[in-house]
CSV table of C-alpha atoms in Angstrom, one decimal:
chain,number,residue,atom,x,y,z
A,1,ASP,CA,19.0,129.4,117.9
A,2,MET,CA,22.9,130.4,119.6
A,3,GLU,CA,20.6,131.5,122.7
A,4,THR,CA,19.0,128.8,123.8
A,5,LYS,CA,22.3,126.6,122.2
A,6,TYR,CA,19.2,124.7,120.5
A,7,ILE,CA,20.6,122.8,116.7
A,8,ILE,CA,18.1,121.4,114.0
A,9,ALA,CA,19.9,119.3,111.4
A,10,GLN,CA,18.1,117.3,108.7
A,11,ASP,CA,18.5,115.0,105.6
A,12,SER,CA,22.1,112.6,106.1
A,13,VAL,CA,22.8,113.6,110.2
A,14,THR,CA,25.7,112.1,112.2
A,15,MET,CA,26.1,112.1,115.3
A,16,THR,CA,29.3,110.5,117.6
A,17,ASP,CA,30.3,109.9,121.3
A,18,GLY,CA,33.0,108.6,121.3
A,19,GLU,CA,33.8,105.2,120.0
A,20,ALA,CA,29.3,105.2,119.2
A,21,ILE,CA,28.2,106.3,115.6
A,22,ILE,CA,25.0,107.6,114.9
A,23,LYS,CA,23.4,108.4,111.9
A,24,GLY,CA,19.9,109.2,111.0
A,25,ASN,CA,17.8,112.2,108.9
A,26,LYS,CA,16.6,114.5,111.5
A,27,CYS,CA,18.6,115.7,115.0
A,28,GLU,CA,17.4,117.6,117.3
A,29,TYR,CA,20.4,118.4,120.3
A,30,PHE,CA,20.7,121.0,123.0
A,31,PHE,CA,24.7,122.1,123.6
A,32,SER,CA,23.7,123.5,127.2
A,33,ASP,CA,23.5,120.0,129.3
A,34,SER,CA,24.7,117.6,125.7
A,35,THR,CA,20.6,116.2,125.9
A,36,GLY,CA,18.9,116.0,121.8
A,37,CYS,CA,16.9,113.3,119.8
A,38,VAL,CA,17.5,111.5,116.1
A,39,TYR,CA,15.0,110.2,114.1
A,40,ASP,CA,15.6,106.6,112.6
A,41,ALA,CA,18.6,106.1,113.6
A,42,TYR,CA,20.9,103.9,112.5
A,43,GLY,CA,24.7,103.4,113.4
A,44,TYR,CA,27.3,101.7,115.8
A,45,PHE,CA,28.5,101.0,119.7
A,46,HIS,CA,30.9,98.6,120.4
A,47,PRO,CA,29.7,95.4,119.6
A,48,TRP,CA,26.1,96.0,118.5
A,49,TYR,CA,24.6,97.2,115.3
A,50,PHE,CA,21.3,99.0,116.2
A,51,LYS,CA,18.4,101.1,114.1
A,52,THR,CA,15.8,102.6,116.0
A,53,LYS,CA,12.7,104.8,114.7
A,54,LYS,CA,13.6,107.6,117.4
A,55,ILE,CA,16.6,107.1,119.4
A,56,HIS,CA,16.5,109.9,122.7
A,57,LYS,CA,20.2,111.2,125.2
A,58,ASP,CA,20.4,112.5,128.2
A,59,LYS,CA,24.0,113.2,129.3
A,60,THR,CA,25.1,109.6,129.7
A,61,LYS,CA,22.1,107.7,128.3
A,62,TYR,CA,20.9,106.6,124.8
A,63,TYR,CA,17.2,105.8,124.7
A,64,GLY,CA,15.5,103.9,121.8
A,65,SER,CA,12.0,102.8,120.6
A,66,LYS,CA,11.3,100.1,118.1
A,67,SER,CA,14.3,99.5,117.9
A,68,PHE,CA,16.6,96.1,116.0
A,69,LEU,CA,20.4,95.0,117.0
A,70,THR,CA,22.7,92.8,116.4
A,71,THR,CA,26.6,91.8,116.6
A,72,CYS,CA,26.1,90.1,112.6
A,73,ASN,CA,27.9,92.5,110.3
A,74,LEU,CA,26.6,91.5,107.5
A,75,GLU,CA,24.5,93.7,105.2
A,76,LYS,CA,21.7,90.6,106.3
A,77,PRO,CA,22.2,89.8,109.2
A,78,HIS,CA,22.3,86.1,110.9
A,79,TYR,CA,20.4,87.0,113.4
A,80,ILE,CA,18.6,90.4,115.0
A,81,ILE,CA,16.9,91.1,118.7
A,82,THR,CA,14.1,93.4,118.4
A,83,ALA,CA,12.9,95.0,121.2
A,84,SER,CA,9.6,98.1,121.8
A,85,LYS,CA,12.4,100.0,124.1
A,86,ILE,CA,16.4,100.4,124.9
A,87,GLU,CA,18.4,101.3,127.4
A,88,VAL,CA,22.5,102.2,126.7
A,89,LEU,CA,25.5,103.6,129.1
A,90,PRO,CA,28.1,103.2,126.6
A,91,LYS,CA,30.8,101.0,127.8
A,92,GLU,CA,28.7,100.0,131.0
A,93,TYR,CA,25.4,97.8,130.1
A,94,LEU,CA,22.4,97.4,127.4
A,95,LYS,CA,18.9,97.1,128.9
A,96,THR,CA,16.0,95.8,126.1
A,97,GLU,CA,11.9,95.1,126.9
A,98,ASN,CA,9.7,92.8,125.0
A,99,THR,CA,12.6,91.3,123.3
A,100,VAL,CA,12.4,88.7,120.5
A,101,LEU,CA,15.5,86.6,119.1
A,102,THR,CA,14.6,85.9,115.0
A,103,ALA,CA,17.3,83.8,113.6
A,104,GLY,CA,16.6,85.2,109.5
A,105,PHE,CA,13.2,84.9,109.5
A,106,MET,CA,12.6,82.6,112.5
A,107,PRO,CA,11.7,84.3,115.8
A,108,ILE,CA,12.8,81.4,118.5
A,109,ALA,CA,12.9,83.0,121.6
A,110,TYR,CA,10.7,86.3,123.1
A,111,ILE,CA,12.6,87.6,126.6
A,112,PRO,CA,10.4,90.1,128.2
A,113,LYS,CA,13.4,92.0,129.7
A,114,TYR,CA,17.2,91.7,129.0
A,115,LEU,CA,20.4,93.7,130.3
A,116,TYR,CA,23.3,92.9,128.6
A,117,SER,CA,27.0,94.1,129.8
A,118,LEU,CA,29.4,96.3,127.8
A,119,LYS,CA,32.0,96.1,130.1
A,120,GLU,CA,35.0,94.7,129.1
A,121,ARG,CA,35.8,92.3,131.5
A,122,HIS,CA,31.8,91.3,133.2
A,123,ASP,CA,29.7,88.5,134.8
A,124,VAL,CA,28.5,86.0,132.1
A,125,PHE,CA,25.7,83.6,133.4
A,126,GLU,CA,25.6,80.6,130.3
A,127,ILE,CA,22.3,77.3,130.7
A,128,PHE,CA,23.0,74.2,128.0
A,129,PRO,CA,19.7,72.3,127.9
A,130,GLY,CA,19.8,69.0,126.3
A,131,TYR,CA,19.2,66.1,126.7
A,132,ASN,CA,20.6,62.9,125.6
A,133,SER,CA,19.9,59.1,125.7
A,134,ARG,CA,22.7,57.8,128.6
A,135,ASP,CA,22.3,61.0,131.0
A,136,GLY,CA,18.7,62.3,130.5
A,137,ILE,CA,17.7,65.9,130.4
A,138,THR,CA,20.6,67.4,130.9
A,139,LEU,CA,21.2,71.8,132.2
A,140,GLN,CA,24.7,72.9,132.0
A,141,MET,CA,25.5,76.0,133.8
A,142,ARG,CA,28.4,78.0,133.6
A,143,TYR,CA,28.7,81.7,135.8
A,144,SER,CA,32.3,83.6,134.7
A,145,PHE,CA,33.2,86.6,136.2
A,146,PRO,CA,36.3,88.9,136.9
A,147,VAL,CA,38.1,88.6,139.5
A,148,THR,CA,40.2,91.2,139.3
A,149,LYS,CA,41.7,93.4,136.9
A,150,HIS,CA,43.5,90.4,135.1
A,151,THR,CA,42.0,87.4,136.9
A,152,TYR,CA,38.6,86.0,135.5
A,153,SER,CA,37.2,82.9,136.9
A,154,LYS,CA,34.0,80.0,136.1
A,155,LEU,CA,31.8,78.1,137.8
A,156,TYR,CA,30.3,74.8,136.6
A,157,LEU,CA,27.0,73.5,137.7
A,158,ASP,CA,25.7,70.6,135.5
A,159,TRP,CA,22.1,68.8,136.3
A,160,TYR,CA,21.3,65.9,135.0
A,161,SER,CA,17.9,63.8,135.5
A,162,ARG,CA,19.5,60.1,135.2
A,163,GLN,CA,23.3,61.3,137.0
A,164,ASN,CA,24.0,63.0,139.6
A,165,ILE,CA,25.0,66.6,139.9
A,166,GLY,CA,28.7,68.3,138.6
A,167,LYS,CA,30.7,70.8,140.3
A,168,GLY,CA,33.9,72.5,138.3
A,169,ALA,CA,35.3,75.6,139.1
A,170,GLU,CA,37.9,77.1,136.3
A,171,TYR,CA,40.4,80.2,137.3
A,172,SER,CA,42.7,81.9,134.8
A,173,TYR,CA,44.5,85.3,134.8
A,174,ASN,CA,46.4,87.0,132.6
A,175,ILE,CA,49.0,89.3,134.2
A,176,SER,CA,50.8,92.4,131.6
A,177,GLU,CA,50.9,89.4,128.1
A,178,LYS,CA,54.1,88.1,130.3
A,179,THR,CA,52.2,85.7,132.8
A,180,LYS,CA,49.0,83.9,131.9
A,181,GLY,CA,47.9,80.3,132.7
A,182,SER,CA,44.6,78.9,134.0
A,183,ILE,CA,43.9,75.5,136.8
A,184,TYR,CA,40.7,74.0,136.3
A,185,ALA,CA,39.0,71.4,137.6
A,186,TYR,CA,35.7,69.3,137.7
A,187,HIS,CA,34.0,66.6,140.3
A,188,ILE,CA,30.5,63.8,139.5
A,189,ILE,CA,29.5,60.7,141.2
A,190,ASP,CA,28.9,59.3,137.6
A,191,GLU,CA,25.3,56.6,138.2
A,192,LYS,CA,25.9,54.8,135.4
A,193,ILE,CA,29.4,53.2,136.9
A,194,LYS,CA,28.7,53.8,140.5
A,195,ARG,CA,32.2,55.4,140.9
A,196,GLU,CA,34.1,59.4,141.1
A,197,ARG,CA,35.1,60.9,138.0
A,198,TRP,CA,37.4,64.0,138.4
A,199,VAL,CA,40.2,66.0,136.0
A,200,ALA,CA,42.3,68.2,137.2
A,201,LYS,CA,44.7,70.7,134.5
A,202,THR,CA,46.9,72.9,134.9
A,203,LEU,CA,48.7,75.6,132.0
A,204,HIS,CA,51.2,78.8,132.9
A,205,ARG,CA,53.7,81.1,130.8
A,206,GLN,CA,55.7,82.9,131.8
A,207,ASN,CA,58.5,85.4,130.0
A,208,LEU,CA,61.2,85.9,132.5
A,209,TYR,CA,64.0,87.9,132.2
A,210,LYS,CA,65.1,89.0,128.5
A,211,ASN,CA,64.6,85.0,126.7
A,212,TRP,CA,64.0,83.3,129.5
A,213,LEU,CA,60.4,81.5,129.3
A,214,LEU,CA,59.1,79.3,132.0
A,215,GLN,CA,56.0,76.6,130.9
A,216,SER,CA,54.5,73.9,132.6
A,217,GLU,CA,51.6,71.8,132.0
A,218,LEU,CA,50.2,69.0,134.6
A,219,ASN,CA,47.0,67.0,133.3
A,220,PHE,CA,45.6,64.4,135.8
A,221,THR,CA,41.9,62.6,135.6
A,222,SER,CA,40.6,59.6,137.0
A,223,ASP,CA,39.9,57.8,133.6
A,224,GLU,CA,39.9,57.9,130.2
A,225,PHE,CA,36.4,58.8,129.0
A,226,PHE,CA,36.3,61.1,131.7
A,227,SER,CA,35.9,63.4,128.8
A,228,LYS,CA,33.7,61.6,126.0
A,229,TYR,CA,30.8,62.2,128.3
A,230,TYR,CA,32.4,65.5,130.9
A,231,PHE,CA,34.7,67.7,129.0
A,232,SER,CA,33.1,68.1,125.6
A,233,GLU,CA,35.5,71.1,124.8
A,234,SER,CA,38.2,68.1,124.7
A,235,TRP,CA,39.3,66.9,121.0
A,236,TYR,CA,40.3,64.0,122.9
A,237,ARG,CA,37.7,62.3,123.5
A,238,ARG,CA,40.2,59.1,125.2
A,239,ASN,CA,42.8,60.3,127.2
A,240,SER,CA,44.4,56.5,127.3
A,241,GLU,CA,48.0,58.6,127.9
A,242,LEU,CA,48.3,61.7,129.8
A,243,LYS,CA,51.2,63.7,129.8
A,244,SER,CA,53.0,66.3,132.2
A,245,ASN,CA,55.9,68.6,131.5
A,246,ILE,CA,57.4,71.5,132.6
A,247,SER,CA,60.3,73.6,131.4
A,248,LEU,CA,62.4,76.6,131.0
A,249,THR,CA,63.6,77.4,128.1
A,250,ARG,CA,65.8,80.8,126.3
A,251,GLN,CA,65.0,81.3,122.4
A,252,THR,CA,66.9,83.5,120.7
A,253,HIS,CA,67.3,83.5,117.2
A,254,LYS,CA,70.4,81.9,116.7
A,255,ASP,CA,70.2,78.7,119.7
A,256,ILE,CA,67.7,77.9,121.5
A,257,LEU,CA,68.5,76.3,125.2
A,258,ARG,CA,65.7,74.5,127.2
A,259,ILE,CA,66.0,72.2,130.2
A,260,SER,CA,62.6,70.4,131.3
A,261,SER,CA,61.1,67.2,133.1
A,262,GLU,CA,58.3,65.2,131.4
A,263,ARG,CA,55.8,62.9,133.3
A,264,LYS,CA,53.7,60.4,131.1
A,265,ASP,CA,51.1,58.0,133.0
A,266,VAL,CA,49.1,55.3,130.7
A,267,TYR,CA,45.5,53.7,130.9
A,268,ASP,CA,45.5,50.9,132.5
A,269,GLN,CA,42.0,49.3,131.9
A,270,LEU,CA,42.3,45.3,134.1
A,271,LYS,CA,43.3,48.0,137.1
A,272,ASP,CA,40.7,50.7,136.1
A,273,GLY,CA,43.3,53.5,137.1
A,274,TYR,CA,46.8,55.3,135.2
A,275,TYR,CA,50.1,54.5,136.4
A,276,LEU,CA,53.5,55.9,136.1
A,277,GLU,CA,55.2,54.5,132.3
A,278,ASN,CA,57.9,57.2,132.5
A,279,PHE,CA,59.1,59.8,133.6
A,280,THR,CA,62.2,61.7,132.9
A,281,ALA,CA,64.0,64.5,134.2
A,282,PRO,CA,66.4,66.2,134.1
A,283,LYS,CA,66.2,66.9,130.0
A,284,LEU,CA,68.3,69.2,128.8
A,285,GLU,CA,68.4,70.0,124.6
A,286,TYR,CA,70.0,72.7,123.4
A,287,THR,CA,69.4,73.1,119.1
A,288,ILE,CA,71.4,76.0,117.1
A,289,TYR,CA,70.1,76.5,113.9
A,290,THR,CA,71.0,76.4,110.6
A,291,ILE,CA,73.8,79.9,109.8
A,292,LYS,CA,76.2,80.4,107.8
A,293,PRO,CA,80.5,82.0,109.3
A,294,LYS,CA,81.2,84.4,107.6
A,295,ILE,CA,84.4,82.1,107.2
A,296,LEU,CA,82.9,79.3,105.6
A,297,PRO,CA,81.0,78.8,102.1
A,298,PHE,CA,78.5,76.6,103.6
A,299,TYR,CA,75.7,76.8,106.8
A,300,TYR,CA,75.7,74.5,109.6
A,301,GLY,CA,73.8,73.3,112.6
A,302,PHE,CA,73.4,71.9,115.8
A,303,SER,CA,71.9,69.7,117.9
A,304,PHE,CA,71.8,67.8,121.3
A,305,LEU,CA,70.1,66.7,123.9
A,306,THR,CA,70.8,64.4,127.2
A,307,ALA,CA,68.1,62.7,129.8
A,308,GLN,CA,67.9,60.7,132.6
A,309,GLU,CA,64.2,57.8,132.2
A,310,TYR,CA,62.8,56.8,134.5
A,311,ALA,CA,60.5,53.6,133.4
A,312,LEU,CA,59.0,50.6,133.7
A,313,HIS,CA,59.7,47.7,131.8
A,314,ASP,CA,56.9,44.6,133.3
A,315,ILE,CA,56.8,45.4,136.9
A,316,GLN,CA,60.7,45.9,136.8
A,317,ARG,CA,61.3,49.9,136.9
A,318,TYR,CA,64.6,51.1,135.6
A,319,ILE,CA,67.1,53.8,135.6
A,320,ILE,CA,68.6,54.9,131.9
A,321,TRP,CA,71.1,58.1,130.6
A,322,LYS,CA,70.4,59.1,127.5
A,323,ALA,CA,72.5,61.3,125.2
A,324,ASN,CA,72.8,62.2,121.9
A,325,SER,CA,74.1,65.1,119.3
A,326,GLU,CA,73.9,65.5,115.8
A,327,LEU,CA,76.1,68.2,113.8
A,328,TYR,CA,75.2,68.9,109.6
A,329,ILE,CA,76.5,71.7,107.1
A,330,THR,CA,74.3,71.8,103.7
A,331,GLN,CA,73.8,74.9,101.5
A,332,LYS,CA,72.2,75.4,98.5
A,333,PHE,CA,73.1,75.8,94.7
A,334,ASN,CA,71.1,77.6,92.0
A,335,LEU,CA,71.5,76.0,89.2
A,336,THR,CA,69.0,78.2,86.7
A,337,ARG,CA,67.0,80.8,87.4
A,338,ASN,CA,64.5,77.7,88.7
A,339,THR,CA,66.2,75.1,89.4
A,340,THR,CA,68.7,74.3,92.8
A,341,ILE,CA,69.8,72.0,94.1
A,342,SER,CA,70.9,71.7,98.9
A,343,PRO,CA,73.1,69.0,99.8
A,344,LYS,CA,73.5,68.0,103.4
A,345,ILE,CA,75.6,66.4,104.9
A,346,GLY,CA,76.3,65.3,108.7
A,347,LEU,CA,76.7,62.8,111.6
A,348,ILE,CA,74.4,62.0,114.4
A,349,GLU,CA,76.2,60.1,118.1
A,350,PHE,CA,74.5,58.5,120.2
A,351,TRP,CA,75.6,56.8,124.1
A,352,LYS,CA,72.7,55.4,126.6
A,353,ASN,CA,74.3,53.5,130.3
A,354,LYS,CA,72.2,50.7,129.6
A,355,LYS,CA,72.4,48.2,127.0
A,356,SER,CA,69.0,47.3,128.1
A,357,TYR,CA,66.7,47.2,131.4
A,358,THR,CA,68.8,44.4,132.6
A,359,ILE,CA,73.1,44.9,131.1
A,360,ASP,CA,75.3,48.0,132.3
A,361,GLU,CA,76.6,48.5,129.1
A,362,ASN,CA,77.9,51.5,127.7
A,363,VAL,CA,76.6,51.5,123.7
A,364,PHE,CA,77.6,53.9,121.5
A,365,ILE,CA,76.6,54.3,118.4
A,366,THR,CA,77.9,56.6,115.3
A,367,LYS,CA,75.1,57.3,112.1
A,368,TYR,CA,75.7,59.2,108.9
A,369,TYR,CA,74.0,60.3,106.8
A,370,SER,CA,73.4,62.1,103.6
A,371,PHE,CA,70.3,64.3,102.1
A,372,LEU,CA,70.0,65.9,98.1
A,373,SER,CA,66.9,67.6,97.2
A,374,GLY,CA,66.8,69.3,94.1
A,375,ARG,CA,63.6,71.8,92.9
A,376,GLN,CA,62.3,72.8,89.5
A,377,THR,CA,59.7,76.0,89.7
A,378,LEU,CA,57.2,75.8,87.3
A,379,SER,CA,55.7,79.2,88.4
A,380,GLU,CA,54.7,80.8,91.3
A,381,TYR,CA,52.6,78.3,92.6
A,382,LEU,CA,54.0,75.6,90.6
A,383,TYR,CA,57.0,73.6,91.2
A,384,PHE,CA,58.1,69.7,91.8
A,385,ASP,CA,61.2,68.6,94.2
A,386,LEU,CA,63.4,65.2,94.5
A,387,ALA,CA,65.2,64.1,96.7
A,388,HIS,CA,67.8,61.1,97.6
A,389,ASN,CA,69.1,59.9,101.5
A,390,PHE,CA,71.3,58.0,102.5
A,391,THR,CA,72.1,57.2,105.8
A,392,GLY,CA,74.7,54.0,107.4
A,393,ARG,CA,75.2,53.2,111.5
A,394,THR,CA,78.1,51.9,112.8
A,395,LYS,CA,77.8,48.6,114.8
A,396,PRO,CA,77.6,49.4,118.5
A,397,ASN,CA,80.9,50.1,120.4
A,398,SER,CA,82.5,50.0,116.8
A,399,LEU,CA,83.4,52.0,113.8
A,400,GLU,CA,82.1,49.0,111.9
A,401,LEU,CA,79.9,49.5,109.9
A,402,ASP,CA,76.7,47.9,110.0
A,403,LEU,CA,75.6,47.0,106.4
A,404,ASP,CA,72.1,45.4,107.5
A,405,SER,CA,71.6,49.5,108.9
A,406,VAL,CA,72.5,50.9,105.4
């Protein structure tokens, strides 16, 4: 009807509205105010797939009845949400009433009213109930929310029937993919062992001018078994060592230069705490990747490292400077279409300013090596390698070969 700007479409009907796609067997639509209905509708609005008896659209919202929803894209979804009514404001929210969550064929939860944010960055409240023999009944609560356009925070509040309340916070940032990182801290007074237990972690990565990159990682915790009980997201259930570092790196397709500082703390069970075992500052590394100069018939590579270490031996601390460099040449030869050999020879120079932690004497050692590898390709997916390696070393502060090292 052109006068009322009303249209009816039947059979296979598809309606798109931005990122939303709605299909059905009948559509009634008013172009004058952009409202209408689709019957026996199904479709998608990020991140939900849906199916409903009837969906009505006004200027900004969608309303559905007797609806099925899921974010699983399989033909037979792992789970389905059914609701008597739904209300959708694209890119803002999804509301449902009389909501039932079904996993497979089994209903597992009923929620009278449910609200889900469709914003790219939205508040999230999560509750994880549980039980274990050590802490009893547990209730872990997480509240996540955006602070700014580029930052996000998470608050932790954990209740244990046989423990005190655990509290924590996490702050993460991601600014234009150039600067990103996070800060995390958690604290609890453990009733089982009558002591405070805590953890603090920071990560930072920042792309500086052109090829320069700044990175840091700091780790501190009260004891080696904290993660086992209160930081289950960690891969490491026992942290006998804590490593922290900060580095400035310049990397190109030909070489890499890194200036860094590293710290290593080790847990002492007798003292029930960590002590500083090793601290390296500064540490300078430079590597030239394997490249082939135009005037030479082979490839070469080079690396250099120097560092000052503050170390602990028994109860005595000492400072030691170390340096080593490596130069090698290599080439690849095709003997046949499927057979190649790759010889490599190299020289390593090592120096330190102490013979031991009590003897101040410069030590120079030279190492040389050869490596020969051969590859026989049998098919696109099958090959085997044969390799031979030889390494020799001079005696300290001498050019004489140390036969025991060969």
